[in-house]
Amino acid sequence: MSITTAPAASSTSTAREVLSAAFPAGFGAFQDGKVVPGSGNSITLTSAATGEPFASYADPGTEGADSILESSVRGAAVWGALNGFERAAILRNVSRVVEAHIEELAILESATTGKPIRDARVEAAKVAEMFGYYAGWADKLTGQTIPVPGPWHTYTERVPWGVVVAITPWNAPLFTAGWNSAAPLAAGNAVIIKPSEFTPATTVRLAQLAHEAGLPAGVFNVAAGLGQTVGATLTSDRRVGKVSFIGSVPTGRRVAVAAAQAGIPALLELGGKSANIVFADADLERAADGAISAIFSGAGQSCVAGSRLLVERSVHSRFVEMVAERAARLRVGDPLDPDTEVGPIITAPQFATVTSLIEAGVNDGGRRVTGAALPDSLAGSKLAGGHWVMPTLLDGVTPANRLETTEVFGPVVGADAFDTEAEAITRANNTTFGLAGAVWTSDISRAHHIAREVKAGTFWINSYKTIHVAVPFGGFGDSGHGRSSGPGVLDEYTQTKAVWVPTRAAGSPFPSLSY
Ligand code: NAD
């Protein structure tokens, strides 16, 4: 096995240098084991940190998407014919190769998205872990032997869907590429990822590394490009067995309808508006650190962000001050600086959305406690034109405020006071979303009661934002359906076949059943 290594990038390189070092001949797709320049729409990539364009690429267009589908159908036949032990060995190798390229992937992710390098390193390591975890399942996908009345041996088998198309968002491109490829591959499917048009680079590089680690050609393809053309083509084509989508509610619904019309089932991981509930009896220092991490890590561009802070009235003012003080101390700046804790908003349209929602929150009665002007270190530097939003806390965000129910997807938290446990639960559930939530308290019974009552796919007690590939993750309500991690996801990526064999050949019954 020989692994090609992209020319080394350093933390002082610019986005343009890092990207052209990784893909000297351009990119638009990864198909049949090769990086392929596209010939469809031309897309300009803009640096979130400086606001300047740094590269452009052509996507595969609808014709290119069709050719990628053909390649994946061939790849699915090859991959599906391997046994689980063979697939496990290759996926273990993918894990090792990704692990050996964590730094390179992290620099590519950070330079091209604006994600702080310290977060990008953690996410790249998680991708290696995902492949290792699902490699462990690839040779353990068993069916069942089911006793039935009569002379029958009846058993089930797990059959891959064939081609799985995964549509991913821009906030965590590498992480979601691993999240949505390791499991379907372990289950024997070929995968096509359509990353966000804004952030395609690390997904292409991941597919390249996976191929070099032993995945046969066509098993892991990437179609970088626009959702309305490339994405829409891939999610409504009958050659596709299953669609998995991570992104916003409106797009998720559009994708699910298009897929359903082609008879394709879709798994949806959508947005959130999660409540972080703090009781007076909590360890308030720890809860304040947790509240900071809940909303400001990833600059709030996180589906599980703790964007509503509900605090018991007796400690509300003090706790809001504690969070505001910590928020003001966060190091906001150059994503490639290892000390940076909060980076810019990744896309220009999202930057506009976040700034207008802060204004809406203030107009609706929210009191800005922290977060406004950029520090001199940003305002007077080459970063001045970037998509910067300082960590923002608005207090007095009541149910009438738009920030109570609207996902901001930025570093903005709305706080409010509550008086009773019942009120905290009602407020937490005052959303159509149901992705995550948390409670901070030293009362163990109350903690479990609240965990039971809040409608969310993930709930933390005295913690926030811990997720692991071994644990099911997904949403209630508008946050989507289906789970995308844990062993259960292997059921999402396989179909069950039942096989009946008579154990007494002669004279065995043929029951009459009109079903
Ligand atoms: P988005 O919905 O705008 O785009 C998501 C993806 O869909 C992109 O790749 C886009 O190109 C593609 N797309 C757009 N139109 C399409 C179409 N017609 N057919 C097929 N694909 C199409 O979302 P975004 O702005 O990239 O991401 C932000 C959203 O994602 C937020 O709401 C966030 O909460 C959500 N998110 C959810 C999770 C989760 O696990 N629940 C994780 C990350 C992000």
Tab-separated table of N, CA and C in Angstrom, residues 7 9 37 57 60 97 319 326 344-345 383 405-406 439 461:
chain	number	residue	atom	x	y	z
A	7	PRO	N	1.331	17.826	-0.044
A	7	PRO	CA	2.469	18.583	0.443
A	7	PRO	C	2.142	19.234	1.785
A	9	ALA	N	1.365	21.343	4.834
A	9	ALA	CA	0.892	22.698	5.036
A	9	ALA	C	1.293	23.098	6.445
A	37	PRO	N	-11.526	17.132	-11.780
A	37	PRO	CA	-12.047	18.505	-11.878
A	37	PRO	C	-13.448	18.467	-12.488
A	57	TYR	N	-13.847	26.492	-7.880
A	57	TYR	CA	-13.829	25.145	-8.470
A	57	TYR	C	-15.119	24.952	-9.255
A	60	PRO	N	-19.508	19.000	-10.491
A	60	PRO	CA	-19.687	18.025	-11.573
A	60	PRO	C	-20.926	18.296	-12.423
A	97	VAL	N	-5.086	5.235	8.536
A	97	VAL	CA	-4.568	6.247	7.596
A	97	VAL	C	-5.095	7.638	7.970
A	319	PHE	N	-25.525	34.230	37.723
A	319	PHE	CA	-25.056	33.242	36.739
A	319	PHE	C	-24.857	33.892	35.363
A	326	ARG	N	-16.993	35.084	31.323
A	326	ARG	CA	-16.231	34.050	30.602
A	326	ARG	C	-16.288	34.296	29.089
A	344	PRO	N	-14.544	32.563	12.982
A	344	PRO	CA	-15.582	33.356	12.325
A	344	PRO	C	-16.798	32.499	11.947
A	345	ILE	N	-17.840	33.172	11.456
A	345	ILE	CA	-18.985	32.463	10.870
A	345	ILE	C	-18.538	31.967	9.496
A	383	LEU	N	-7.588	40.446	9.272
A	383	LEU	CA	-8.827	39.698	9.485
A	383	LEU	C	-10.054	40.620	9.529
A	405	THR	N	-37.345	30.686	19.732
A	405	THR	CA	-37.682	29.526	18.889
A	405	THR	C	-36.884	29.442	17.583
A	406	THR	N	-36.203	30.518	17.193
A	406	THR	CA	-35.507	30.511	15.903
A	406	THR	C	-34.061	30.053	16.072
A	439	VAL	N	-29.354	19.699	31.809
A	439	VAL	CA	-29.734	20.272	33.100
A	439	VAL	C	-28.526	20.223	34.024
A	461	ILE	N	-26.785	15.513	31.629
A	461	ILE	CA	-26.960	15.910	33.034
A	461	ILE	C	-25.598	16.383	33.533
